[in-house]
Coordinates of C-alpha atoms in Angstrom, one line a residue:
L15 CA -3.9 36.9 4.1
D16 CA -4.1 33.2 4.7
L17 CA -7.5 32.0 6.1
G18 CA -8.1 28.5 7.5
A19 CA -10.7 26.5 9.3
D20 CA -10.5 23.2 11.1
F21 CA -13.7 21.3 12.0
R22 CA -13.6 18.0 14.0
Y23 CA -16.5 15.9 14.9
H24 CA -17.2 12.8 17.0
T25 CA -20.7 11.3 16.9
E26 CA -22.1 8.0 18.1
K27 CA -20.9 6.2 14.9
S28 CA -18.5 8.6 13.2
V29 CA -15.3 10.5 13.8
G30 CA -13.8 12.9 11.3
N31 CA -11.9 16.0 10.4
I32 CA -12.4 18.7 7.8
K33 CA -9.7 21.3 7.1
L34 CA -9.9 24.2 4.6
D35 CA -7.4 26.9 4.1
G36 CA -6.5 29.3 1.3
I37 CA -4.8 32.5 0.3
Y38 CA -6.2 35.1 -2.1
H39 CA -3.8 36.7 -4.6
D40 CA -0.5 35.3 -3.3
K41 CA 1.9 38.0 -4.6
A42 CA 5.0 35.9 -3.8
F43 CA 3.6 33.0 -5.9
E44 CA 2.6 35.4 -8.6
Q45 CA 6.3 36.5 -8.8
Y46 CA 7.4 32.9 -8.9
I47 CA 5.1 32.1 -11.8
N48 CA 6.4 35.1 -13.7
D49 CA 10.1 34.2 -13.0
N50 CA 9.6 30.6 -14.1
E51 CA 7.1 31.0 -16.9
E52 CA 8.9 28.9 -19.5
A53 CA 9.9 26.1 -17.2
L54 CA 6.4 25.8 -15.8
A55 CA 4.9 25.7 -19.3
D56 CA 7.3 22.9 -20.3
N57 CA 6.1 21.0 -17.2
G58 CA 2.5 21.4 -18.1
Q59 CA 1.8 24.1 -15.5
G60 CA 1.3 27.1 -17.7
N61 CA -2.1 28.1 -16.2
L62 CA -1.3 28.4 -12.5
S63 CA -3.3 30.8 -10.4
D64 CA -2.2 32.9 -7.5
N65 CA -5.4 32.1 -5.7
R66 CA -4.4 29.0 -3.7
Y67 CA -6.2 26.6 -1.4
Q68 CA -6.2 23.2 0.3
V69 CA -9.0 20.8 1.1
Y70 CA -8.6 17.9 3.6
F71 CA -11.4 15.5 4.7
Q72 CA -11.2 12.3 6.7
D73 CA -14.1 10.2 8.1
A74 CA -14.4 6.8 9.8
T75 CA -17.9 5.5 10.4
K76 CA -18.9 2.3 12.2
I77 CA -22.2 1.4 10.7
D78 CA -22.9 -1.7 12.8
E79 CA -21.0 -4.7 14.2
N80 CA -20.0 -5.9 10.8
W81 CA -20.1 -2.9 8.5
S82 CA -17.9 0.2 8.4
A83 CA -17.0 3.0 5.9
N84 CA -14.0 5.3 5.5
A85 CA -13.2 8.3 3.4
H86 CA -10.0 10.2 2.9
Y87 CA -9.7 13.2 0.5
H88 CA -6.7 15.6 0.2
Y89 CA -6.5 18.1 -2.6
V90 CA -4.3 21.2 -3.2
S91 CA -4.7 23.9 -5.9
D92 CA -1.1 23.7 -7.2
D93 CA 2.0 21.6 -7.0
Y94 CA 3.8 24.1 -4.6
Y95 CA 1.1 24.7 -2.0
L96 CA 2.5 22.1 0.5
Q97 CA 6.1 23.4 -0.1
N98 CA 5.0 26.9 0.9
F99 CA 2.6 26.2 3.7
G100 CA 3.3 22.7 5.0
S101 CA 3.9 22.6 8.8
S102 CA 6.4 19.7 8.8
I103 CA 9.2 18.3 6.7
G104 CA 7.0 15.3 5.8
E105 CA 4.2 17.6 4.6
T106 CA 6.4 20.0 2.6
T107 CA 7.9 17.1 0.7
E108 CA 4.7 15.1 0.2
N109 CA 3.9 14.4 -3.5
Q110 CA 1.1 11.8 -3.5
L111 CA -2.1 13.0 -2.1
L112 CA -4.6 10.2 -1.3
Q113 CA -8.3 10.4 -2.4
E114 CA -10.2 7.3 -1.5
A115 CA -13.5 6.0 -0.1
D116 CA -14.3 2.4 1.0
V117 CA -17.0 0.2 2.5
D118 CA -15.9 -2.7 4.7
Y119 CA -17.5 -5.9 6.0
K120 CA -16.1 -8.2 8.6
N121 CA -17.3 -11.3 10.5
E122 CA -15.5 -14.2 12.3
H123 CA -13.9 -15.7 9.2
W124 CA -14.4 -13.3 6.3
N125 CA -13.7 -9.7 5.5
S126 CA -14.3 -7.7 2.3
M127 CA -13.7 -4.2 1.1
L128 CA -15.0 -2.2 -1.9
M129 CA -12.9 0.9 -2.5
M130 CA -12.4 3.7 -5.0
R131 CA -8.8 5.2 -4.9
H132 CA -7.1 8.0 -6.7
Y133 CA -3.9 10.0 -6.1
Q134 CA -3.2 13.6 -6.9
T135 CA 0.5 13.6 -7.9
L136 CA 2.4 16.8 -7.5
H137 CA 5.2 17.7 -10.0
P138 CA 7.1 20.7 -8.7
I139 CA 9.9 21.8 -11.1
N140 CA 12.2 22.5 -8.1
Q141 CA 12.2 18.8 -6.9
T142 CA 13.2 15.5 -8.3
A143 CA 10.6 14.3 -10.8
V144 CA 7.9 12.0 -9.4
G145 CA 6.0 9.4 -11.4
D146 CA 2.2 9.2 -11.6
V147 CA 0.5 6.2 -10.1
Y148 CA -2.5 4.2 -11.2
S149 CA -6.0 4.8 -9.8
N150 CA -8.3 2.0 -8.8
Y151 CA -11.9 2.2 -10.0
P152 CA -12.7 0.0 -8.2
F153 CA -10.7 -2.1 -5.8
W154 CA -12.4 -5.1 -4.2
S155 CA -11.0 -7.7 -1.8
L156 CA -12.5 -10.9 -0.2
N157 CA -10.3 -12.6 2.4
G158 CA -11.0 -15.7 4.5
N159 CA -9.2 -17.1 7.6
Y160 CA -10.0 -20.5 9.2
S161 CA -7.8 -21.8 12.0
N162 CA -7.7 -25.1 13.9
L163 CA -9.0 -27.2 11.0
P164 CA -8.7 -31.0 11.2
G165 CA -5.1 -32.0 11.5
G166 CA -4.2 -28.6 13.0
L167 CA -4.3 -26.9 9.6
N168 CA -4.8 -23.2 9.1
F169 CA -6.3 -21.9 5.9
L170 CA -6.1 -18.4 4.5
L171 CA -7.6 -17.2 1.2
N172 CA -6.9 -13.7 -0.2
N173 CA -8.8 -12.5 -3.3
E174 CA -8.4 -9.2 -4.9
Y175 CA -9.9 -7.5 -8.0
D176 CA -8.6 -4.2 -9.4
N177 CA -9.5 -2.1 -12.3
F178 CA -6.5 0.1 -13.1
V179 CA -7.0 3.5 -14.7
W180 CA -4.2 5.9 -15.7
T181 CA -5.0 9.5 -15.1
G182 CA -1.5 11.0 -15.5
D183 CA 0.4 12.0 -18.6
N184 CA 1.1 9.8 -21.6
K185 CA -2.3 8.0 -21.3
D186 CA -1.9 6.2 -24.6
S187 CA 1.4 4.6 -23.6
Q188 CA 0.2 2.9 -20.4
P189 CA -1.4 -0.5 -20.0
I190 CA -4.8 -0.3 -18.3
G191 CA -7.4 -2.9 -17.5
D192 CA -8.5 -5.5 -14.9
R193 CA -6.5 -7.8 -12.6
F194 CA -7.9 -10.6 -10.5
H195 CA -5.6 -12.2 -7.9
S196 CA -6.2 -15.3 -5.7
N197 CA -3.8 -16.6 -3.0
P198 CA -4.9 -19.7 -1.1
L199 CA -2.5 -20.6 1.7
F200 CA -2.3 -23.7 4.0
T201 CA 0.0 -23.7 7.1
R202 CA 0.4 -26.2 10.0
P203 CA 2.0 -24.4 12.9
M204 CA 3.4 -26.6 15.7
M205 CA 4.1 -24.5 18.8
D206 CA 4.9 -24.9 22.5
L207 CA 6.8 -23.0 25.1
S208 CA 10.2 -24.1 23.7
G209 CA 9.7 -22.9 20.1
Y210 CA 7.7 -23.4 16.9
V211 CA 7.9 -25.0 13.5
K212 CA 5.6 -23.5 10.8
P213 CA 5.5 -25.1 7.3
T214 CA 3.5 -23.2 4.7
V215 CA 2.3 -24.0 1.2
Q216 CA 0.6 -21.4 -1.0
V217 CA -0.3 -20.6 -4.6
Q218 CA -0.5 -17.1 -6.2
E219 CA -2.6 -16.9 -9.3
T220 CA -3.1 -13.7 -11.2
Y221 CA -5.3 -13.0 -14.2
Y222 CA -5.0 -9.9 -16.4
G223 CA -7.5 -8.6 -18.9
L224 CA -6.1 -5.5 -20.5
S225 CA -8.3 -3.0 -22.4
Q226 CA -5.2 -1.1 -23.5
N227 CA -1.9 -2.7 -24.2
P228 CA 0.4 -0.2 -26.1
T229 CA 3.4 -2.5 -25.9
D230 CA 3.8 -6.2 -26.9
L231 CA 1.8 -7.4 -23.9
D232 CA -0.9 -9.9 -24.5
S233 CA -4.4 -8.7 -23.8
T234 CA -5.1 -11.7 -21.5
L235 CA -2.5 -13.2 -19.2
N236 CA -2.6 -15.8 -16.4
I237 CA 0.3 -16.3 -14.0
L238 CA 0.5 -19.2 -11.5
V239 CA 3.3 -19.3 -8.9
P240 CA 3.5 -22.0 -6.2
Q241 CA 5.5 -21.3 -3.0
T242 CA 6.7 -23.4 0.0
S243 CA 8.4 -22.2 3.1
L244 CA 9.5 -23.4 6.6
D245 CA 9.8 -21.1 9.5
S246 CA 11.2 -22.3 12.8
S247 CA 12.6 -21.0 16.1
V248 CA 13.7 -22.2 19.5
F249 CA 13.4 -20.2 22.7
F250 CA 16.1 -20.2 25.4
D251 CA 15.9 -18.1 28.5
R252 CA 17.7 -17.9 31.8
N253 CA 17.6 -15.8 34.9
T254 CA 20.7 -13.7 35.6
N255 CA 21.8 -10.8 37.7
F256 CA 23.4 -7.6 36.4
G257 CA 24.1 -4.4 38.2
G258 CA 22.4 -5.7 41.3
K259 CA 19.1 -6.4 39.4
D260 CA 17.5 -9.6 38.3
W261 CA 17.1 -10.0 34.6
T262 CA 15.8 -12.7 32.2
Q263 CA 18.2 -13.3 29.3
T264 CA 16.7 -14.7 26.1
L265 CA 18.3 -16.3 23.0
E266 CA 16.2 -17.2 20.0
P267 CA 17.8 -18.8 17.0
R268 CA 15.5 -18.7 13.9
F269 CA 15.7 -20.6 10.6
Y270 CA 13.7 -19.8 7.5
Y271 CA 13.7 -21.6 4.2
L272 CA 11.8 -20.4 1.1
Y273 CA 11.4 -22.0 -2.3
V274 CA 9.7 -20.3 -5.2
P275 CA 10.2 -21.7 -8.7
Y276 CA 11.1 -19.3 -11.6
V277 CA 8.1 -18.1 -13.6
N278 CA 8.7 -15.8 -16.6
Q279 CA 6.8 -12.5 -15.8
T280 CA 8.3 -10.3 -18.5
Q281 CA 4.9 -10.0 -20.3
V282 CA 3.1 -9.0 -17.1
P283 CA 2.3 -5.3 -16.7
N284 CA 3.5 -3.7 -13.5
F285 CA 0.7 -1.8 -11.9
D286 CA 1.9 -1.6 -8.2
S287 CA 5.0 -3.7 -7.6
G288 CA 8.5 -2.6 -6.6
Y289 CA 11.5 -3.9 -4.6
N290 CA 11.0 -3.9 -0.9
I291 CA 13.6 -2.0 1.1
F292 CA 15.9 -4.6 2.6
T293 CA 15.5 -4.9 6.3
Y294 CA 15.8 -7.6 8.9
D295 CA 12.2 -8.6 8.3
Q296 CA 12.9 -9.1 4.6
L297 CA 14.9 -12.3 5.5
F298 CA 11.6 -13.9 6.5
R299 CA 9.3 -12.6 3.8
P300 CA 7.9 -14.9 1.0
N301 CA 8.5 -12.2 -1.7
R302 CA 11.2 -9.6 -2.2
F303 CA 8.7 -7.5 -4.1
S304 CA 5.8 -5.4 -2.8
G305 CA 2.5 -5.5 -4.6
I306 CA 1.1 -8.4 -6.7
D307 CA 2.5 -8.1 -10.2
R308 CA 5.9 -9.5 -9.4
V309 CA 6.8 -12.7 -7.5
G310 CA 10.5 -13.3 -7.0
D311 CA 11.9 -16.8 -7.5
A312 CA 13.8 -18.1 -4.5
N313 CA 15.7 -21.1 -3.2
Q314 CA 17.2 -19.6 0.0
A315 CA 17.7 -20.1 3.7
S316 CA 17.9 -17.4 6.4
L317 CA 19.5 -18.0 9.8
A318 CA 19.2 -15.4 12.5
L319 CA 20.0 -15.1 16.2
M320 CA 18.0 -12.7 18.4

């Protein structure tokens, strides 16, 4: 017998959702545990219970004009719960369950966030192995945006502080510690109805203070990577007739140039970086990596026609 409850609320300042469901003495799962006792023990799952449940909570609160708060918590009793009871293919294959809470502040030019974030990583033995990820206790960001400065300049400043904690297996073999990242950016967009030219200069500086460094990593590291880019496009359009209907045909050639010098990052721990999946948009991105820990060197030009 599977019992569940779904409670949704919408108040003057908050909107949220609470879901609870569970099953007492799941006989099919009890049989699965008995049939795979050795494999489950080898995977660190030797103490599974046939009493199973799921907890889901989400809340968004608007405190006032500048302040807001959010919470997201998803937890399951075992690594196979979503496989057995998920309602969609995305849910049955999900393996990273987010658990986080944040407080945000925004005004005309600045925004800041303080957040605690953790993931419950599922390791079912009947699927491809999934790696654990770091938790952030805490994550803090401070970002500024000033446009229409003297000379037509725009200035953006992104600052981020993370304290990375490893809660998965092999705790002694993972680097943990603090990371502070600052990314000032100047751009001078020149735009009109016929197109635009957007030169950009930025610097990415990242400082690491590791409290645990099991490899040959230095305890303190500082990486500085300058970047320059030029993005430009021209807009052409004309009126035409096709199939007895009037259309506007557009043609937009786009040119993008990116230069990033090579900076040795082999000593830098990788907390959250990975290769971006190559898409059309990747042709115009300043970094082929996601996250902060890796900045790819580049001396490349992209030409596109849309």
